[in-house]
Each structure stands twice: as structure tokens, then as C-alpha cells.
PDB file of C-alpha atoms in Angstrom:
ATOM      1  CA  UNK A   1     -54.915  67.247  64.656  1.00  0.00           C
ATOM      2  CA  UNK A   2     -53.623  65.239  61.741  1.00  0.00           C
ATOM      3  CA  UNK A   3     -56.390  63.943  59.547  1.00  0.00           C
ATOM      4  CA  UNK A   4     -56.467  60.170  59.424  1.00  0.00           C
ATOM      5  CA  UNK A   5     -58.576  59.905  56.289  1.00  0.00           C
ATOM      6  CA  UNK A   6     -56.695  58.472  53.289  1.00  0.00           C
ATOM      7  CA  UNK A   7     -58.214  59.331  49.907  1.00  0.00           C
ATOM      8  CA  UNK A   8     -57.476  57.598  46.640  1.00  0.00           C
ATOM      9  CA  UNK A   9     -55.789  60.352  44.639  1.00  0.00           C
ATOM     10  CA  UNK A  10     -54.096  59.033  41.558  1.00  0.00           C
ATOM     11  CA  UNK A  11     -55.684  58.121  38.226  1.00  0.00           C
ATOM     12  CA  UNK A  12     -53.297  56.200  36.003  1.00  0.00           C
ATOM     13  CA  UNK A  13     -53.675  57.214  32.366  1.00  0.00           C
ATOM     14  CA  UNK A  14     -52.770  54.770  29.654  1.00  0.00           C
ATOM     15  CA  UNK A  15     -51.314  57.186  27.139  1.00  0.00           C
ATOM     16  CA  UNK A  16     -50.437  56.705  23.502  1.00  0.00           C
ATOM     17  CA  UNK A  17     -47.868  59.430  22.907  1.00  0.00           C
ATOM     18  CA  UNK A  18     -49.141  61.697  20.187  1.00  0.00           C
ATOM     19  CA  UNK A  19     -52.362  59.715  19.944  1.00  0.00           C
ATOM     20  CA  UNK A  20     -55.661  61.330  19.081  1.00  0.00           C
ATOM     21  CA  UNK A  21     -57.428  58.799  21.276  1.00  0.00           C
ATOM     22  CA  UNK A  22     -58.141  59.673  24.875  1.00  0.00           C
ATOM     23  CA  UNK A  23     -56.846  56.417  26.309  1.00  0.00           C
ATOM     24  CA  UNK A  24     -58.295  54.866  29.425  1.00  0.00           C
ATOM     25  CA  UNK A  25     -57.956  55.566  33.109  1.00  0.00           C
ATOM     26  CA  UNK A  26     -58.959  53.873  36.339  1.00  0.00           C
ATOM     27  CA  UNK A  27     -58.321  54.338  40.041  1.00  0.00           C
ATOM     28  CA  UNK A  28     -55.196  52.558  41.177  1.00  0.00           C
ATOM     29  CA  UNK A  29     -55.611  50.209  44.084  1.00  0.00           C
ATOM     30  CA  UNK A  30     -53.064  50.519  46.842  1.00  0.00           C
ATOM     31  CA  UNK A  31     -52.196  54.157  46.115  1.00  0.00           C
ATOM     32  CA  UNK A  32     -53.476  56.488  48.764  1.00  0.00           C
ATOM     33  CA  UNK A  33     -52.156  59.576  50.426  1.00  0.00           C
ATOM     34  CA  UNK A  34     -52.747  61.472  53.587  1.00  0.00           C
ATOM     35  CA  UNK A  35     -53.469  65.176  53.229  1.00  0.00           C
ATOM     36  CA  UNK A  36     -50.676  65.872  55.695  1.00  0.00           C
ATOM     37  CA  UNK A  37     -47.944  63.472  54.559  1.00  0.00           C
ATOM     38  CA  UNK A  38     -45.837  66.367  53.278  1.00  0.00           C
ATOM     39  CA  UNK A  39     -45.342  65.029  49.749  1.00  0.00           C
ATOM     40  CA  UNK A  40     -46.437  66.443  46.411  1.00  0.00           C
ATOM     41  CA  UNK A  41     -46.379  62.968  44.889  1.00  0.00           C
ATOM     42  CA  UNK A  42     -48.104  59.866  46.210  1.00  0.00           C
ATOM     43  CA  UNK A  43     -46.292  58.283  49.133  1.00  0.00           C
ATOM     44  CA  UNK A  44     -46.603  54.507  49.186  1.00  0.00           C
ATOM     45  CA  UNK A  45     -44.970  53.360  52.379  1.00  0.00           C
ATOM     46  CA  UNK A  46     -46.098  52.814  55.953  1.00  0.00           C
ATOM     47  CA  UNK A  47     -48.045  54.209  57.617  1.00  0.00           C
ATOM     48  CA  UNK A  48     -49.870  55.844  54.688  1.00  0.00           C
ATOM     49  CA  UNK A  49     -49.575  53.244  51.936  1.00  0.00           C
ATOM     50  CA  UNK A  50     -48.189  49.973  50.668  1.00  0.00           C
ATOM     51  CA  UNK A  51     -45.172  50.131  48.339  1.00  0.00           C
ATOM     52  CA  UNK A  52     -44.909  48.304  45.042  1.00  0.00           C
ATOM     53  CA  UNK A  53     -42.750  45.184  45.297  1.00  0.00           C
ATOM     54  CA  UNK A  54     -40.250  45.327  42.432  1.00  0.00           C
ATOM     55  CA  UNK A  55     -39.912  41.929  40.727  1.00  0.00           C
ATOM     56  CA  UNK A  56     -36.487  40.457  40.101  1.00  0.00           C
ATOM     57  CA  UNK A  57     -36.209  40.944  36.330  1.00  0.00           C
ATOM     58  CA  UNK A  58     -32.869  41.205  34.566  1.00  0.00           C
ATOM     59  CA  UNK A  59     -32.643  43.672  31.709  1.00  0.00           C
ATOM     60  CA  UNK A  60     -29.654  45.349  30.015  1.00  0.00           C
ATOM     61  CA  UNK A  61     -28.398  48.930  30.118  1.00  0.00           C
ATOM     62  CA  UNK A  62     -26.937  50.807  27.151  1.00  0.00           C
ATOM     63  CA  UNK A  63     -23.407  49.782  28.163  1.00  0.00           C
ATOM     64  CA  UNK A  64     -24.369  46.119  27.927  1.00  0.00           C
ATOM     65  CA  UNK A  65     -24.419  45.563  31.696  1.00  0.00           C
ATOM     66  CA  UNK A  66     -27.138  43.635  33.493  1.00  0.00           C
ATOM     67  CA  UNK A  67     -29.737  45.938  35.023  1.00  0.00           C
ATOM     68  CA  UNK A  68     -31.930  44.616  37.829  1.00  0.00           C
ATOM     69  CA  UNK A  69     -34.184  47.392  39.171  1.00  0.00           C
ATOM     70  CA  UNK A  70     -34.869  45.482  42.385  1.00  0.00           C
ATOM     71  CA  UNK A  71     -31.161  45.419  43.243  1.00  0.00           C
ATOM     72  CA  UNK A  72     -29.982  48.923  42.394  1.00  0.00           C
ATOM     73  CA  UNK A  73     -27.749  50.380  45.125  1.00  0.00           C
ATOM     74  CA  UNK A  74     -29.109  53.910  44.658  1.00  0.00           C
ATOM     75  CA  UNK A  75     -32.667  55.228  44.807  1.00  0.00           C
ATOM     76  CA  UNK A  76     -33.795  55.012  41.182  1.00  0.00           C
ATOM     77  CA  UNK A  77     -36.312  57.311  39.527  1.00  0.00           C
ATOM     78  CA  UNK A  78     -37.912  54.985  37.014  1.00  0.00           C
ATOM     79  CA  UNK A  79     -39.833  55.907  33.870  1.00  0.00           C
ATOM     80  CA  UNK A  80     -41.153  53.556  31.192  1.00  0.00           C
ATOM     81  CA  UNK A  81     -41.321  55.232  27.786  1.00  0.00           C
ATOM     82  CA  UNK A  82     -39.938  55.195  24.247  1.00  0.00           C
ATOM     83  CA  UNK A  83     -37.799  57.447  22.101  1.00  0.00           C
ATOM     84  CA  UNK A  84     -40.332  57.875  19.273  1.00  0.00           C
ATOM     85  CA  UNK A  85     -42.852  59.381  21.692  1.00  0.00           C
ATOM     86  CA  UNK A  86     -43.307  62.977  20.483  1.00  0.00           C
ATOM     87  CA  UNK A  87     -44.612  64.599  23.647  1.00  0.00           C
ATOM     88  CA  UNK A  88     -45.249  63.050  27.076  1.00  0.00           C
ATOM     89  CA  UNK A  89     -41.965  61.142  27.367  1.00  0.00           C
ATOM     90  CA  UNK A  90     -39.915  64.212  26.504  1.00  0.00           C
ATOM     91  CA  UNK A  91     -41.826  66.300  29.034  1.00  0.00           C
ATOM     92  CA  UNK A  92     -41.286  63.777  31.823  1.00  0.00           C
ATOM     93  CA  UNK A  93     -37.595  63.331  31.042  1.00  0.00           C
ATOM     94  CA  UNK A  94     -37.121  67.102  31.017  1.00  0.00           C
ATOM     95  CA  UNK A  95     -38.896  67.297  34.378  1.00  0.00           C
ATOM     96  CA  UNK A  96     -36.565  64.681  35.824  1.00  0.00           C
ATOM     97  CA  UNK A  97     -33.483  66.496  34.515  1.00  0.00           C
ATOM     98  CA  UNK A  98     -34.705  69.834  35.876  1.00  0.00           C
ATOM     99  CA  UNK A  99     -35.635  68.340  39.254  1.00  0.00           C
ATOM    100  CA  UNK A 100     -32.188  66.795  39.722  1.00  0.00           C
ATOM    101  CA  UNK A 101     -30.525  70.050  38.690  1.00  0.00           C
ATOM    102  CA  UNK A 102     -32.245  71.736  41.642  1.00  0.00           C
ATOM    103  CA  UNK A 103     -30.639  69.359  44.145  1.00  0.00           C
ATOM    104  CA  UNK A 104     -27.257  69.713  45.841  1.00  0.00           C
ATOM    105  CA  UNK A 105     -24.527  67.365  44.652  1.00  0.00           C
ATOM    106  CA  UNK A 106     -24.797  65.338  47.866  1.00  0.00           C
ATOM    107  CA  UNK A 107     -28.404  64.452  47.038  1.00  0.00           C
ATOM    108  CA  UNK A 108     -27.901  63.938  43.296  1.00  0.00           C
ATOM    109  CA  UNK A 109     -25.143  61.438  44.006  1.00  0.00           C
ATOM    110  CA  UNK A 110     -27.644  59.266  45.886  1.00  0.00           C
ATOM    111  CA  UNK A 111     -30.027  59.102  42.922  1.00  0.00           C
ATOM    112  CA  UNK A 112     -30.137  57.731  39.413  1.00  0.00           C
ATOM    113  CA  UNK A 113     -32.696  57.956  36.615  1.00  0.00           C
ATOM    114  CA  UNK A 114     -33.606  54.851  34.619  1.00  0.00           C
ATOM    115  CA  UNK A 115     -35.456  55.182  31.313  1.00  0.00           C
ATOM    116  CA  UNK A 116     -36.831  51.728  30.508  1.00  0.00           C
ATOM    117  CA  UNK A 117     -37.950  51.438  26.912  1.00  0.00           C
ATOM    118  CA  UNK A 118     -41.431  50.203  26.103  1.00  0.00           C
ATOM    119  CA  UNK A 119     -40.380  49.791  22.466  1.00  0.00           C
ATOM    120  CA  UNK A 120     -37.252  47.606  22.412  1.00  0.00           C
ATOM    121  CA  UNK A 121     -37.713  46.746  18.739  1.00  0.00           C
ATOM    122  CA  UNK A 122     -36.821  50.319  17.729  1.00  0.00           C
ATOM    123  CA  UNK A 123     -34.985  51.537  20.831  1.00  0.00           C
ATOM    124  CA  UNK A 124     -31.601  49.935  20.347  1.00  0.00           C
ATOM    125  CA  UNK A 125     -28.813  50.720  22.816  1.00  0.00           C
ATOM    126  CA  UNK A 126     -27.306  53.452  20.570  1.00  0.00           C
ATOM    127  CA  UNK A 127     -30.746  55.007  19.988  1.00  0.00           C
ATOM    128  CA  UNK A 128     -31.445  55.067  23.722  1.00  0.00           C
ATOM    129  CA  UNK A 129     -28.052  56.552  24.515  1.00  0.00           C
ATOM    130  CA  UNK A 130     -28.422  59.323  21.937  1.00  0.00           C
ATOM    131  CA  UNK A 131     -31.916  60.138  23.210  1.00  0.00           C
ATOM    132  CA  UNK A 132     -30.875  60.350  26.870  1.00  0.00           C
ATOM    133  CA  UNK A 133     -27.850  62.534  26.107  1.00  0.00           C
ATOM    134  CA  UNK A 134     -30.349  65.292  25.286  1.00  0.00           C
ATOM    135  CA  UNK A 135     -31.499  65.338  28.895  1.00  0.00           C
ATOM    136  CA  UNK A 136     -28.612  64.177  31.083  1.00  0.00           C
ATOM    137  CA  UNK A 137     -25.644  61.968  30.136  1.00  0.00           C
ATOM    138  CA  UNK A 138     -25.884  60.242  33.511  1.00  0.00           C
ATOM    139  CA  UNK A 139     -29.384  58.896  32.849  1.00  0.00           C
ATOM    140  CA  UNK A 140     -29.416  55.117  32.463  1.00  0.00           C
ATOM    141  CA  UNK A 141     -31.078  53.625  29.389  1.00  0.00           C
ATOM    142  CA  UNK A 142     -32.521  50.128  29.819  1.00  0.00           C
ATOM    143  CA  UNK A 143     -33.771  47.603  27.278  1.00  0.00           C
ATOM    144  CA  UNK A 144     -34.468  43.890  26.962  1.00  0.00           C
ATOM    145  CA  UNK A 145     -37.095  41.467  25.738  1.00  0.00           C
ATOM    146  CA  UNK A 146     -40.524  43.107  25.627  1.00  0.00           C
ATOM    147  CA  UNK A 147     -41.977  40.229  27.648  1.00  0.00           C
ATOM    148  CA  UNK A 148     -39.452  40.896  30.417  1.00  0.00           C
ATOM    149  CA  UNK A 149     -40.108  44.648  30.345  1.00  0.00           C
ATOM    150  CA  UNK A 150     -43.844  44.013  30.704  1.00  0.00           C
ATOM    151  CA  UNK A 151     -43.137  41.540  33.523  1.00  0.00           C
ATOM    152  CA  UNK A 152     -41.261  44.272  35.374  1.00  0.00           C
ATOM    153  CA  UNK A 153     -43.733  47.036  34.572  1.00  0.00           C
ATOM    154  CA  UNK A 154     -47.003  45.351  35.516  1.00  0.00           C
ATOM    155  CA  UNK A 155     -46.377  44.981  39.297  1.00  0.00           C
ATOM    156  CA  UNK A 156     -45.371  48.659  39.356  1.00  0.00           C
ATOM    157  CA  UNK A 157     -48.759  49.730  38.025  1.00  0.00           C
ATOM    158  CA  UNK A 158     -47.410  50.361  34.523  1.00  0.00           C
ATOM    159  CA  UNK A 159     -49.329  49.137  31.476  1.00  0.00           C
ATOM    160  CA  UNK A 160     -47.578  48.735  28.126  1.00  0.00           C
ATOM    161  CA  UNK A 161     -49.558  48.180  24.916  1.00  0.00           C
ATOM    162  CA  UNK A 162     -48.757  48.518  21.236  1.00  0.00           C
ATOM    163  CA  UNK A 163     -50.978  51.279  19.901  1.00  0.00           C
ATOM    164  CA  UNK A 164     -52.373  52.167  16.518  1.00  0.00           C
ATOM    165  CA  UNK A 165     -50.362  52.143  13.315  1.00  0.00           C
ATOM    166  CA  UNK A 166     -49.438  55.569  11.973  1.00  0.00           C
ATOM    167  CA  UNK A 167     -49.729  56.811   8.376  1.00  0.00           C
ATOM    168  CA  UNK A 168     -45.917  56.927   8.258  1.00  0.00           C
ATOM    169  CA  UNK A 169     -45.834  53.167   8.725  1.00  0.00           C
ATOM    170  CA  UNK A 170     -44.654  53.382  12.324  1.00  0.00           C
ATOM    171  CA  UNK A 171     -46.731  52.760  15.400  1.00  0.00           C
ATOM    172  CA  UNK A 172     -47.464  54.232  18.795  1.00  0.00           C
ATOM    173  CA  UNK A 173     -46.849  52.570  22.129  1.00  0.00           C
ATOM    174  CA  UNK A 174     -49.434  53.170  24.825  1.00  0.00           C
ATOM    175  CA  UNK A 175     -47.953  53.253  28.304  1.00  0.00           C
ATOM    176  CA  UNK A 176     -48.633  54.586  31.772  1.00  0.00           C
ATOM    177  CA  UNK A 177     -46.697  57.808  32.313  1.00  0.00           C
ATOM    178  CA  UNK A 178     -45.960  57.784  36.044  1.00  0.00           C
ATOM    179  CA  UNK A 179     -42.481  58.144  37.526  1.00  0.00           C
ATOM    180  CA  UNK A 180     -41.772  55.665  40.327  1.00  0.00           C
ATOM    181  CA  UNK A 181     -39.031  56.139  42.904  1.00  0.00           C
ATOM    182  CA  UNK A 182     -37.560  52.741  43.732  1.00  0.00           C
ATOM    183  CA  UNK A 183     -35.426  52.059  46.796  1.00  0.00           C
ATOM    184  CA  UNK A 184     -34.311  48.722  48.245  1.00  0.00           C
ATOM    185  CA  UNK A 185     -36.592  46.760  45.939  1.00  0.00           C
ATOM    186  CA  UNK A 186     -39.705  48.822  46.632  1.00  0.00           C
ATOM    187  CA  UNK A 187     -41.517  51.555  44.720  1.00  0.00           C
ATOM    188  CA  UNK A 188     -42.456  53.930  47.499  1.00  0.00           C
ATOM    189  CA  UNK A 189     -43.131  57.292  45.835  1.00  0.00           C
ATOM    190  CA  UNK A 190     -45.040  58.005  42.613  1.00  0.00           C
ATOM    191  CA  UNK A 191     -45.450  61.164  40.544  1.00  0.00           C
ATOM    192  CA  UNK A 192     -47.773  61.804  37.622  1.00  0.00           C
ATOM    193  CA  UNK A 193     -46.548  63.294  34.352  1.00  0.00           C
ATOM    194  CA  UNK A 194     -47.934  66.699  35.385  1.00  0.00           C
ATOM    195  CA  UNK A 195     -45.634  67.026  38.424  1.00  0.00           C
ATOM    196  CA  UNK A 196     -43.416  70.121  38.294  1.00  0.00           C
ATOM    197  CA  UNK A 197     -39.629  69.945  38.691  1.00  0.00           C
ATOM    198  CA  UNK A 198     -39.829  72.013  41.883  1.00  0.00           C
ATOM    199  CA  UNK A 199     -42.397  69.709  43.474  1.00  0.00           C
ATOM    200  CA  UNK A 200     -40.401  66.631  42.516  1.00  0.00           C
ATOM    201  CA  UNK A 201     -37.154  68.122  43.846  1.00  0.00           C
ATOM    202  CA  UNK A 202     -38.862  68.981  47.132  1.00  0.00           C
ATOM    203  CA  UNK A 203     -40.106  65.410  47.476  1.00  0.00           C
ATOM    204  CA  UNK A 204     -36.689  63.960  46.674  1.00  0.00           C
ATOM    205  CA  UNK A 205     -34.957  66.004  49.349  1.00  0.00           C
ATOM    206  CA  UNK A 206     -37.546  64.920  51.875  1.00  0.00           C
ATOM    207  CA  UNK A 207     -37.452  61.210  51.114  1.00  0.00           C
ATOM    208  CA  UNK A 208     -33.647  61.122  50.955  1.00  0.00           C
ATOM    209  CA  UNK A 209     -33.593  62.433  54.523  1.00  0.00           C
ATOM    210  CA  UNK A 210     -35.854  59.548  55.519  1.00  0.00           C
ATOM    211  CA  UNK A 211     -33.854  56.844  53.705  1.00  0.00           C
ATOM    212  CA  UNK A 212     -31.657  54.696  55.948  1.00  0.00           C
TER     213      UNK A 212
END
């Protein structure tokens, strides 16, 4: 008999990449999962959860085209990070690249990865493009006004804060490190930064079969 109990599973960590501080964490409302939903990540659609509603915010990709996450024609694996991040961002982007490499072409063609900068002051379009080429040339880099990026991030459970100044004169950017799968204007599947490529690939194959 399938267990009906839904337990709050995910703790969202506000992480300053390379920071010596521990950051903060709190249970996320609206994210629950059933023990038998078949996903390694956190499923956020009926009947086990409520998806994030993606706001209509227009940003710009590295080719200068308008990027509206809510209106993307393909399921979009979305990560908010920045190129000066020395650790977590690189790990997550490598995970995404490895997960997609495990999929057949038919599934990969139905997906895209969007890296949305949390540091638009330093992450110019050329900087973003060079950074993403290290992982997969098909990854989409997205930038815009910081206020607009925050306006998009907040309803998706993503916090963005300017962190402490570094001895080098630079600064850190604290940000939530989840990956959110967005489809038809809704964020319906979430993975933490510790998710393995195999687990993510398994989830992607499953949810693509369920997509209309």
C-alpha cells in the first residue's frame, strides 16, 4: 500500500561560494515528497506537491536575445550562480553536463540548461559564454538587471545576496544552490547541489515520459 504521508525533505542552503561562513538554512514551504513518488529529487506537482509559478521576467541571453523562463518551449534545467564561484557552481554545472550526457539524443533535444547569473556586474555576456563552454556549448547563459534576476529567483525559492568582501578586493555572492526543472511556466522538480548525475538523469527520463 502506497504511503500517503508527505514529509518535508528539502533544506535550502544559502551558500556563499568559497565562504568560510556556514550560511543559513530553513525548511522550504510547499516542497514535499512522497516516499514512493519514484524521484530522487523533490517532485512539486499534483498530487504530491505544488509547483513554483515562474514569474514573467524578461532577461537576456549571451546572444543578446530576450530570455523569458516562463515561456521557454523546452523543459529548462535552471541554476542561479556566478562565474567567480570557486566551488559549488562548478560542481552543479558539471553535474548537469554529466546528467545530460547520460541521456539519449531524443531526450537531450527536449531539454535545455539555463545558467542565470547572480552577479551581472561581473558576468558580462562574453564572460558567461566562456564559462559555459567549459561544461557544454549548448548551455544558455542569462543575464540582466540584478533587480530583475532577484524578481525571477525569489518565487522559485532562490535567495540572492551580496556576500562578504574578499581580501583580493572582490566579493562573494550568496545564493541558493538548487537546480529547478521548469516546464510550461512551472517549476515542478527540484534537486539539491548534492544530487548525482545518475540520479538526475534517471529523474529526467522519468519526467520527460510524463510531459505532454
